[in-house]
XYZ file of N, CA, C and O in Angstrom:
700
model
N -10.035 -4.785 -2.021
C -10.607 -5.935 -1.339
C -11.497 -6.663 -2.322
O -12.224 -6.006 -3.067
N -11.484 -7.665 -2.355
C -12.291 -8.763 -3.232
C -13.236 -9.303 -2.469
O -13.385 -8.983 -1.290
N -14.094 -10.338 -3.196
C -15.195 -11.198 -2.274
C -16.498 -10.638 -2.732
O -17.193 -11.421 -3.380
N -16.962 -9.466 -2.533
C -18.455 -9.401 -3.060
C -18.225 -8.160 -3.405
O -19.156 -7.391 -3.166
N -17.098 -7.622 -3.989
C -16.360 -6.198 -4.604
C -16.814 -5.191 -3.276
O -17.721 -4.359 -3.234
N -15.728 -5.634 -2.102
C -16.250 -5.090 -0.840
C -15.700 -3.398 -1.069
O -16.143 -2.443 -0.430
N -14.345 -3.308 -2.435
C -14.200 -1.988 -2.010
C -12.881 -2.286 -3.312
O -12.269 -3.330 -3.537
N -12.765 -0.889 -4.022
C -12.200 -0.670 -4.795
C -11.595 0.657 -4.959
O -12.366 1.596 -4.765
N -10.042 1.021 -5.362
C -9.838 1.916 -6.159
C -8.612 1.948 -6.645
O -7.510 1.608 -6.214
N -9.111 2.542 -7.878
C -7.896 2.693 -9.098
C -7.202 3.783 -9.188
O -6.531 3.802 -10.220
N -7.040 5.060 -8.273
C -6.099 6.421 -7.830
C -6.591 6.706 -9.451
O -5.542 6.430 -10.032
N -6.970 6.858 -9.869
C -7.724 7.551 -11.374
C -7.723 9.201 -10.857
O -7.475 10.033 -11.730
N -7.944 9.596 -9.724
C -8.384 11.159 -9.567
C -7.400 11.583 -8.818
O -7.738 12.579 -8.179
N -5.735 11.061 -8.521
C -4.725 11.509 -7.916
C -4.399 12.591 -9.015
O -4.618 12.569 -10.226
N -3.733 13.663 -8.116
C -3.542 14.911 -8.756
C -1.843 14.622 -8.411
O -1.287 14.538 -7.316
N -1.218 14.498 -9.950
C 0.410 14.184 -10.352
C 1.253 14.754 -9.260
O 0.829 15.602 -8.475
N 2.393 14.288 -9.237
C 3.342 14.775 -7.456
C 2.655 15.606 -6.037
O 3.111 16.486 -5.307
N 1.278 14.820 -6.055
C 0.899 15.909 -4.785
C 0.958 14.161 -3.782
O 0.919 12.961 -4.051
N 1.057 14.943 -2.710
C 0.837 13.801 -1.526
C -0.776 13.471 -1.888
O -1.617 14.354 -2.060
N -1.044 12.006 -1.971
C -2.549 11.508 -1.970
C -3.649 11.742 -0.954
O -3.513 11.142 0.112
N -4.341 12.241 -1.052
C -5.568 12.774 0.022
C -6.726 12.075 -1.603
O -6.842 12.342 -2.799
N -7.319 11.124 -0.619
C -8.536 10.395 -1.247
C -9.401 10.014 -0.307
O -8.715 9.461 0.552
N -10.675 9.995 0.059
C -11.543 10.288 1.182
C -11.591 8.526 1.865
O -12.008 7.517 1.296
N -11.127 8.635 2.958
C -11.023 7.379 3.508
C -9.641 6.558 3.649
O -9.472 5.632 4.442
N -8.579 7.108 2.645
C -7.484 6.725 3.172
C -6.213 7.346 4.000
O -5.879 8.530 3.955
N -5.893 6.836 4.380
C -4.869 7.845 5.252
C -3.359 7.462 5.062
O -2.829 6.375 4.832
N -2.913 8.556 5.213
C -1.096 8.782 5.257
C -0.399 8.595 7.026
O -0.486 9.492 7.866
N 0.161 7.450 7.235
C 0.528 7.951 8.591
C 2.161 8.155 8.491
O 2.612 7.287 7.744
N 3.197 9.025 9.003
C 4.536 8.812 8.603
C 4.818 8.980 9.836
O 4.379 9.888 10.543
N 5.967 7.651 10.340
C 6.568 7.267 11.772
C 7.873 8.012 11.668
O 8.234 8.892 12.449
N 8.589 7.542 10.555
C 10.009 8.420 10.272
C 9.978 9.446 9.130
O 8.952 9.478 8.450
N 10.950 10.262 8.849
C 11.340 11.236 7.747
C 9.611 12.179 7.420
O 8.595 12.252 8.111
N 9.868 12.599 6.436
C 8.488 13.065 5.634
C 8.054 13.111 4.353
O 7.357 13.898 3.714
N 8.739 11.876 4.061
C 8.410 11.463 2.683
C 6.478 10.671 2.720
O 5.818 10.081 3.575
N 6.291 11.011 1.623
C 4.546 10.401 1.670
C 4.212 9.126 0.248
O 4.952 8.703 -0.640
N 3.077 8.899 0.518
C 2.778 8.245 -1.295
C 1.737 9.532 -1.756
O 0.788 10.108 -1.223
N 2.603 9.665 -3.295
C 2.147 10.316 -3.924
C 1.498 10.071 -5.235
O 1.978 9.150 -5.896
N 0.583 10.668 -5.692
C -0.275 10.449 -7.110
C 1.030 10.754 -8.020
O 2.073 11.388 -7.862
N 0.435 9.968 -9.070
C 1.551 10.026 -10.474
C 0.364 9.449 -11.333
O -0.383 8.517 -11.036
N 0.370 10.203 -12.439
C 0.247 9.622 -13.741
C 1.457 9.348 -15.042
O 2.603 9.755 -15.232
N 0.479 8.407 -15.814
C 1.337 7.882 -16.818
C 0.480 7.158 -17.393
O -0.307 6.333 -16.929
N 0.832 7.809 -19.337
C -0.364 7.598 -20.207
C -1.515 7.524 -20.378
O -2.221 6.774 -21.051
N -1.864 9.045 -19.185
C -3.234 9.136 -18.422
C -3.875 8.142 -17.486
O -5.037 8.387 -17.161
N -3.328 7.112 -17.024
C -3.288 6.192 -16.056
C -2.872 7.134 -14.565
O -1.912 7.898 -14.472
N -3.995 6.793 -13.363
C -3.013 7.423 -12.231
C -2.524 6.295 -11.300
O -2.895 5.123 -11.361
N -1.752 6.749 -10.542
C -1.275 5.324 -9.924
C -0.553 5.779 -8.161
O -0.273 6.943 -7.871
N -0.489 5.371 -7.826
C -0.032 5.958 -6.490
C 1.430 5.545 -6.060
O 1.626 4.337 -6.197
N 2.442 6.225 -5.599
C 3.390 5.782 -5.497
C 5.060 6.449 -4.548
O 5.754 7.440 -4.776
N 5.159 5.509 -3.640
C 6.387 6.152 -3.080
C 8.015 6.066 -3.336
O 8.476 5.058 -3.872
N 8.800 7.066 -2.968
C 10.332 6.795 -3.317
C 10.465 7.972 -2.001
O 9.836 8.981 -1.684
N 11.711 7.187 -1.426
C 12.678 7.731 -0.757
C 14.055 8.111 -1.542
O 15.127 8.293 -0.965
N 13.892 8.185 -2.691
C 15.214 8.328 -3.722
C 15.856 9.758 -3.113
O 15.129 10.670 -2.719
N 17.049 9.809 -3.096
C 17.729 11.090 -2.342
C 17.084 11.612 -0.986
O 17.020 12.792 -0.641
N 16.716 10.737 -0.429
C 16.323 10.991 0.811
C 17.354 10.324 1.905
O 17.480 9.133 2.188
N 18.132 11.599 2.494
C 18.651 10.740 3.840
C 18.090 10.730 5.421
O 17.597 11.629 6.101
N 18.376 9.347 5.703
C 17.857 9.116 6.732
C 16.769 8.136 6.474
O 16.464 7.919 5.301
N 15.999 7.370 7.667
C 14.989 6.949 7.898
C 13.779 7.004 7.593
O 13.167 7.896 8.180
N 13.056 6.239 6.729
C 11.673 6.602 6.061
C 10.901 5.794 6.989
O 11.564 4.808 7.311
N 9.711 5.825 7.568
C 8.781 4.450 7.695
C 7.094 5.306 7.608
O 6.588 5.769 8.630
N 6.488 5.383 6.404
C 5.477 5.705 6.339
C 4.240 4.667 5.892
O 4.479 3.654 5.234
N 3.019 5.001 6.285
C 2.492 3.977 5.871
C 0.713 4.999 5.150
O 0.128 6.002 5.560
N 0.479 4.137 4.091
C -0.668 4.028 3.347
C -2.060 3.366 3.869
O -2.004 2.138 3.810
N -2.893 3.705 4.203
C -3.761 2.812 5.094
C -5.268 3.123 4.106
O -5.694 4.178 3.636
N -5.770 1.822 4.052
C -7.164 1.682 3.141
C -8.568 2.151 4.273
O -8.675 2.224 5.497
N -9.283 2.342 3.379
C -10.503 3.417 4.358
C -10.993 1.406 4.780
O -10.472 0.386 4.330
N -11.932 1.534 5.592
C -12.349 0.323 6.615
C -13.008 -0.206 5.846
O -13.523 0.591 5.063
N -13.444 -1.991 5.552
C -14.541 -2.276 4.837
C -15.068 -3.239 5.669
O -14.452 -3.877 6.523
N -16.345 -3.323 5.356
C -17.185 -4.354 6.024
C -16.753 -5.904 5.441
O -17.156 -6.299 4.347
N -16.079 -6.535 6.124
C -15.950 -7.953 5.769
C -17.022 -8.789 6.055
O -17.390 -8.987 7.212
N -17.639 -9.379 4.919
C -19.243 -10.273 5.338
C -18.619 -11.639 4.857
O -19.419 -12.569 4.954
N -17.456 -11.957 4.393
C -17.467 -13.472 3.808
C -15.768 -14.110 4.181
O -14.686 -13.600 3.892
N -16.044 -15.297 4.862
C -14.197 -15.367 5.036
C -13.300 -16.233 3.846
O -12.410 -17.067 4.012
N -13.993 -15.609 2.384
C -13.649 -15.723 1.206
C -12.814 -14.350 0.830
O -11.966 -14.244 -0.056
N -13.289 -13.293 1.768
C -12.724 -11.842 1.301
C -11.119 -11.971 1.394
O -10.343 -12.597 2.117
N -10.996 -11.044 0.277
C -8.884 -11.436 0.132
C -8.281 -9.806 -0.058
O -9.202 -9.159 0.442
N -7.626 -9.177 -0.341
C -6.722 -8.228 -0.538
C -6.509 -8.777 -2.332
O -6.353 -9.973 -2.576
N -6.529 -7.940 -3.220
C -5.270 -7.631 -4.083
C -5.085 -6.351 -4.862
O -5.950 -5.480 -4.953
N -3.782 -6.302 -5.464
C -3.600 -5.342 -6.130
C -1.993 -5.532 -6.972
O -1.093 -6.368 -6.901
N -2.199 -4.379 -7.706
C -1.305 -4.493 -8.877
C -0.215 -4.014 -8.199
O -0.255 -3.669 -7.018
N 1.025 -3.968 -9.090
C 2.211 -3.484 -8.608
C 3.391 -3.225 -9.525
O 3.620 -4.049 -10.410
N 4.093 -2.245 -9.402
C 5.688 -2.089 -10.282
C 6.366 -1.476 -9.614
O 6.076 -0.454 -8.992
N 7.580 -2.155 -9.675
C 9.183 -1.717 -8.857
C 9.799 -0.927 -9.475
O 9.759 -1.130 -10.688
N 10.528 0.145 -9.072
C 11.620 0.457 -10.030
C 12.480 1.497 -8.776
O 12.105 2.371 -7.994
N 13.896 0.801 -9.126
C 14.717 1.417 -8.635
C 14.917 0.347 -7.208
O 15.285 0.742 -6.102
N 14.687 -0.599 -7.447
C 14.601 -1.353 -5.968
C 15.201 -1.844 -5.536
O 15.392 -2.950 -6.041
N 16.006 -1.510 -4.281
C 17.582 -2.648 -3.737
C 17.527 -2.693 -2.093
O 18.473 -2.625 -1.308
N 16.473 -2.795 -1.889
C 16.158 -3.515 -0.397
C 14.278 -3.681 -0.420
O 13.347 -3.142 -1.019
N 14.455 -4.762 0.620
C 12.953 -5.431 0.958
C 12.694 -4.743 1.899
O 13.210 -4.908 3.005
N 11.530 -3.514 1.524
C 11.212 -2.518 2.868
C 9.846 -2.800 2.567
O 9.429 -2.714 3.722
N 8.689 -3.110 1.795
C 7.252 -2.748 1.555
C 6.955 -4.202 2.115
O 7.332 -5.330 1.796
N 5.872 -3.535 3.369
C 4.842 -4.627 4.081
C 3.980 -4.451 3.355
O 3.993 -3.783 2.321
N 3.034 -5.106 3.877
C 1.592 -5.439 3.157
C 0.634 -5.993 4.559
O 0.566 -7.211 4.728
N 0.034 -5.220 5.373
C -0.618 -5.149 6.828
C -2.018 -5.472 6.741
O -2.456 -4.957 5.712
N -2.643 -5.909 7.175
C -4.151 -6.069 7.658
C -4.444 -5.672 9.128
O -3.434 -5.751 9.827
N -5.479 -5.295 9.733
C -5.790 -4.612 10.703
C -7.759 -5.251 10.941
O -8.603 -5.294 10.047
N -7.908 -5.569 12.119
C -9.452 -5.375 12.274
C -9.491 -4.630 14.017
O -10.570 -4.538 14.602
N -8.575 -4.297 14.472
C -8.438 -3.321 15.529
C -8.274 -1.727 15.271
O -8.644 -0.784 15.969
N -7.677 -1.747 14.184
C -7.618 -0.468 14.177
C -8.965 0.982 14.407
O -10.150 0.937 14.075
N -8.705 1.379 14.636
C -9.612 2.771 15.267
C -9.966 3.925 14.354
O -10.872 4.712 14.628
N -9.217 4.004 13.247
C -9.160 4.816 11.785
C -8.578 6.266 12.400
O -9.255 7.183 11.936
N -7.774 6.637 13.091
C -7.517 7.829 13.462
C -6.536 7.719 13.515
O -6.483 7.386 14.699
N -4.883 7.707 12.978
C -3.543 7.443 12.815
C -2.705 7.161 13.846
O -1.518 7.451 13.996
N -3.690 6.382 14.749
C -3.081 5.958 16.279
C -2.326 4.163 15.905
O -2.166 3.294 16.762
N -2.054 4.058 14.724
C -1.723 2.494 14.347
C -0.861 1.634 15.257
O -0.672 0.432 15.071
N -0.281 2.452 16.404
C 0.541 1.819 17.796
C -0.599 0.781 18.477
O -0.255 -0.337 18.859
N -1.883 1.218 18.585
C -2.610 1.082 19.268
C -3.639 -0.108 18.993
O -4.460 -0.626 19.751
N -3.269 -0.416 17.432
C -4.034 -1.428 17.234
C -2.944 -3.036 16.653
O -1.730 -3.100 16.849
N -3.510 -3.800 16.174
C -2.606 -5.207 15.892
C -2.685 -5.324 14.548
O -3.751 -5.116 13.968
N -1.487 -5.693 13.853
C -1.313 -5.669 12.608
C -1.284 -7.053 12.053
O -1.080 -7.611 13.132
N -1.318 -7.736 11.456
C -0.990 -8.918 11.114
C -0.169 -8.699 9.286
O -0.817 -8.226 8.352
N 1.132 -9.106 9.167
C 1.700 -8.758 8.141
C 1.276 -10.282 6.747
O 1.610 -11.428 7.045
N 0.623 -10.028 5.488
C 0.062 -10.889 4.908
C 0.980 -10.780 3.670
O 0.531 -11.069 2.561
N 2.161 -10.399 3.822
C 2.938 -9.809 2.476
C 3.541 -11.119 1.671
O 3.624 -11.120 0.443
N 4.037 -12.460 2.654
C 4.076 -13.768 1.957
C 3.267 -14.127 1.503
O 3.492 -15.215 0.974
N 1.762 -13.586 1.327
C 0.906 -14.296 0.857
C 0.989 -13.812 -0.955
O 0.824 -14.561 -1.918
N 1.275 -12.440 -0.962
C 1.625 -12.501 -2.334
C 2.678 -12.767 -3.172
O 3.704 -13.283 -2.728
N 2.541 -12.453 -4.432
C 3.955 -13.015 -5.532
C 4.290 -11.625 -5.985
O 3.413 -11.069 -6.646
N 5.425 -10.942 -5.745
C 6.124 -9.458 -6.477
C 6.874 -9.650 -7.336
O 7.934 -10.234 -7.111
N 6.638 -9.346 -8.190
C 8.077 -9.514 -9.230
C 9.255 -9.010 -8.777
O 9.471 -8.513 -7.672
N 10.065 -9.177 -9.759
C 11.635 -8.914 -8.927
C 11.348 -7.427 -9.584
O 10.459 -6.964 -10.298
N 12.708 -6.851 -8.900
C 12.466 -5.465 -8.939
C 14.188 -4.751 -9.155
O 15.173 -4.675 -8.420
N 13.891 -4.341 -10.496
C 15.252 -3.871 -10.871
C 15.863 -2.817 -10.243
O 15.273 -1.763 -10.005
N 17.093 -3.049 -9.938
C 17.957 -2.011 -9.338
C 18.079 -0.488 -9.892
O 18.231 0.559 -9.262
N 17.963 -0.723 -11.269
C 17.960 0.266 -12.022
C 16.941 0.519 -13.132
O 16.972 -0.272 -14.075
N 15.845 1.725 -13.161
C 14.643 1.272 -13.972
C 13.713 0.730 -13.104
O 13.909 0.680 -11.890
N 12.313 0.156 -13.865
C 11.575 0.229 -13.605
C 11.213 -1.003 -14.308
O 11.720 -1.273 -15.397
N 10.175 -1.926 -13.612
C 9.385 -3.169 -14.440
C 8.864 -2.967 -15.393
O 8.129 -2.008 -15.156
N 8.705 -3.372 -16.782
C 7.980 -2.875 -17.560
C 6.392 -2.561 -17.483
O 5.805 -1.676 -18.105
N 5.732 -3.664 -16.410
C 3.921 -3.328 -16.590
C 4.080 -3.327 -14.924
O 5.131 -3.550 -14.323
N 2.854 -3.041 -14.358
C 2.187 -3.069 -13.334
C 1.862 -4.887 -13.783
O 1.667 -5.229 -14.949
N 1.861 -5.871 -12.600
C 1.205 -6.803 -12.485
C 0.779 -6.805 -10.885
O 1.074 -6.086 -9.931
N -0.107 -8.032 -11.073
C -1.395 -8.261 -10.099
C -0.416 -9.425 -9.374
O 0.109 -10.292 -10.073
N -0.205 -9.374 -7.852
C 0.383 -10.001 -7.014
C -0.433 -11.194 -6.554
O -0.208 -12.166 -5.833
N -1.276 -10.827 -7.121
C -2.549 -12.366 -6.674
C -3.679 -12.023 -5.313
O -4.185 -10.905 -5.210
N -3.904 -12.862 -4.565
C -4.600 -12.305 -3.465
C -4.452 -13.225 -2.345
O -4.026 -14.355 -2.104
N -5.063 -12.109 -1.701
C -4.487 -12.871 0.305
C -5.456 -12.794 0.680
O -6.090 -11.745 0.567
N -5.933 -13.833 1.249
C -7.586 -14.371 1.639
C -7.223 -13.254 3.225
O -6.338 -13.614 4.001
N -7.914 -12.141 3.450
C -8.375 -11.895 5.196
C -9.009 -12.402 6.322
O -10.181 -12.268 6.674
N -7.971 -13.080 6.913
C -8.428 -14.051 8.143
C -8.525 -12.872 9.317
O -7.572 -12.185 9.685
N -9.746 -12.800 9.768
C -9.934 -11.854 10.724
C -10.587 -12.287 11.585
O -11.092 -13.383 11.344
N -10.857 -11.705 12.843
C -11.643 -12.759 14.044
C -13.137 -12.866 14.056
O -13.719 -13.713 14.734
N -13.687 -12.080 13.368
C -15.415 -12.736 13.394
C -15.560 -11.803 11.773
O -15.382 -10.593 11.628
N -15.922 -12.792 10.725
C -16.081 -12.534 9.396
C -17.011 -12.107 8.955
O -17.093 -11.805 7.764
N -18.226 -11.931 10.039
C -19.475 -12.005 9.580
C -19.991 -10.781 9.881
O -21.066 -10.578 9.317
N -19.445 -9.546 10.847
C -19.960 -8.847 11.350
C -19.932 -7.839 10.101
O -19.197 -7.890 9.115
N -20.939 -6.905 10.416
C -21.336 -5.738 9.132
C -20.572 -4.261 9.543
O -20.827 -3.125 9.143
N -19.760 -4.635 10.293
C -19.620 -3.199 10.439
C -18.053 -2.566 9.969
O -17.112 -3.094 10.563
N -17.823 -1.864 9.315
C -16.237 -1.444 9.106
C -14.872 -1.856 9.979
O -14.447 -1.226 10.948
N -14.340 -2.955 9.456
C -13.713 -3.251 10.877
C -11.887 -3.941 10.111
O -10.833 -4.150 10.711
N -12.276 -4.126 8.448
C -10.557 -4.566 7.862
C -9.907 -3.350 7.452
O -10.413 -2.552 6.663
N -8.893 -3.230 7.942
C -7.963 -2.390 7.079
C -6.994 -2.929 6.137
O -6.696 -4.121 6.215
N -6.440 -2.132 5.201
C -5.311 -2.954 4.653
C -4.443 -1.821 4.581
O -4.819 -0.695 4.257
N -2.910 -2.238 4.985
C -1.980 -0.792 5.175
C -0.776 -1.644 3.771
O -0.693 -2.846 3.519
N -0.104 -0.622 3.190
C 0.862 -0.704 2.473
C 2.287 0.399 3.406
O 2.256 1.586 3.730
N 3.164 -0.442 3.547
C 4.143 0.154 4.422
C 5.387 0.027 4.031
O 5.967 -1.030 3.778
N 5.739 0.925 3.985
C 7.422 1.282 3.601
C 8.321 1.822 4.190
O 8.532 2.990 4.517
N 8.976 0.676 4.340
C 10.236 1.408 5.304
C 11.861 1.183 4.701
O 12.381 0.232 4.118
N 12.377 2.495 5.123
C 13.867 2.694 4.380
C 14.596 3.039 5.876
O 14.392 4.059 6.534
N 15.512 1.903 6.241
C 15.808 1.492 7.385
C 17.773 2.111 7.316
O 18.496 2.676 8.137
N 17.910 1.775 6.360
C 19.575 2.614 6.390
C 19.925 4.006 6.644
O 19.017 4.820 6.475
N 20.539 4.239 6.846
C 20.573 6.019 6.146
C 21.612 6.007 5.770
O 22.599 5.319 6.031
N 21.318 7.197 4.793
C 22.190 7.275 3.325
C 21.394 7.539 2.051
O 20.277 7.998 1.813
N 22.190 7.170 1.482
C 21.524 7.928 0.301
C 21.420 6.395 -0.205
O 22.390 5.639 -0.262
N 19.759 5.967 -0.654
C 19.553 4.484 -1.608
C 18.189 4.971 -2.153
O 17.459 5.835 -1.667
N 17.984 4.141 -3.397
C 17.012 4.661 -4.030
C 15.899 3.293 -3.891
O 16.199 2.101 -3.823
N 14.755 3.820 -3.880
C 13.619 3.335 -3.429
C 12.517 3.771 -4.571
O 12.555 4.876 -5.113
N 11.755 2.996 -4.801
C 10.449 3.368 -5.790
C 9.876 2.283 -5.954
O 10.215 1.305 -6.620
N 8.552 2.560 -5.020
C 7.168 1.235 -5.122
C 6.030 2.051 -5.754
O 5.714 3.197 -5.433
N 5.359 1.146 -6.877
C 4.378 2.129 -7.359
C 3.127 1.074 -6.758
O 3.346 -0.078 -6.382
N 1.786 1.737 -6.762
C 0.748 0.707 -6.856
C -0.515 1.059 -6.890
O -0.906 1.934 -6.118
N -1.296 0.509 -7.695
C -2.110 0.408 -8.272
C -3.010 -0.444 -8.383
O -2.847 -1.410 -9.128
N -4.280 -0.249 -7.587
C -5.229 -1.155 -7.316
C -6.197 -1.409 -8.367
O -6.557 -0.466 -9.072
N -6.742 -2.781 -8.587
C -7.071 -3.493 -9.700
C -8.291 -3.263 -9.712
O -8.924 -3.783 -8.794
N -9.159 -2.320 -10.848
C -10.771 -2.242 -10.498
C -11.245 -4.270 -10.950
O -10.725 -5.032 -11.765
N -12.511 -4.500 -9.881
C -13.108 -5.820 -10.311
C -14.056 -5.660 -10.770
O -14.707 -6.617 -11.192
């Protein structure tokens, strides 16, 4: 989250192929049991999912710990690299209903994923860098209040079944 550096992180302390447990964010998975997992590379950590050889139905989602939105200048961004990519499954969610307890039925999502720019994403391989998708200003219903109330979810869903390969990495931009 941007705006008065309401909240940051760079997965720097993900521990390589484990499912991500980082204090405040959460894993929710609707289909299959695939998760996002820590990865490093060139001592860089980075967080990242694939349904690669996975059959069946994926829809899991990544959810950011709550931040206090004080300015309706505050935006979302973060970095990003594709690889292996041959369908449009990754949302990009905002939330100021949500409840923080993996009940996400229960609250209203608003999807802000046109607001960024992704690079294209090779079928085979991987983008060469992580780039920065730009940012998505958070329009939420009262901007001013102090209390924990934006979420931001990263969501992936692998809607065929069969065997297709999938790999979103991402990596949030320290400010």
């Amino acid at each position: 989250f941007t705006g008065e550096d309401l909240s940051s992180q760079d997965f720097e302390t993900v521990e390589k192929d484990k499912d991500i447990v980082l204090e405040g964010w959460e894993q929710v998975t609707l289909k299959g049991d695939k998760k996002w997992q820590g990865k490093i590379y060139s001592n860089n950590g980075y967080t990242q999912f694939s349904a690669n050889g996975f059959e069946g139905e994926v829809d899991t989602w990544f959810i950011s710990p709550a931040v206090a939105v004080t300015s309706k200048d505050a935006g979302l961004s973060f970095d990003i690299k594709f690889g292996y990519y041959n369908a449009d499954c990754l949302d990009v969610l905002v939330s100021d209903t949500y409840a923080g307890n993996g009940s996400i039925d229960m609250a209203q999502w608003t999807s802000v994923k046109d607001q960024f720019t992704f690079p294209e994403g090779p079928a085979n391989g991987y983008n060469d860098n992580f780039v920065n998708v730009g940012l998505s200003l958070i329009h939420i219903s009262e901007p001013t209040r102090r209390t924990p109330i934006s979420y931001a979810v990263f969501c992936l869903k692998k809607k065929k079944k069969g065997k297709k390969k999938k790999q979103t990495s991402l990596k949030d931009k320290e400010r």
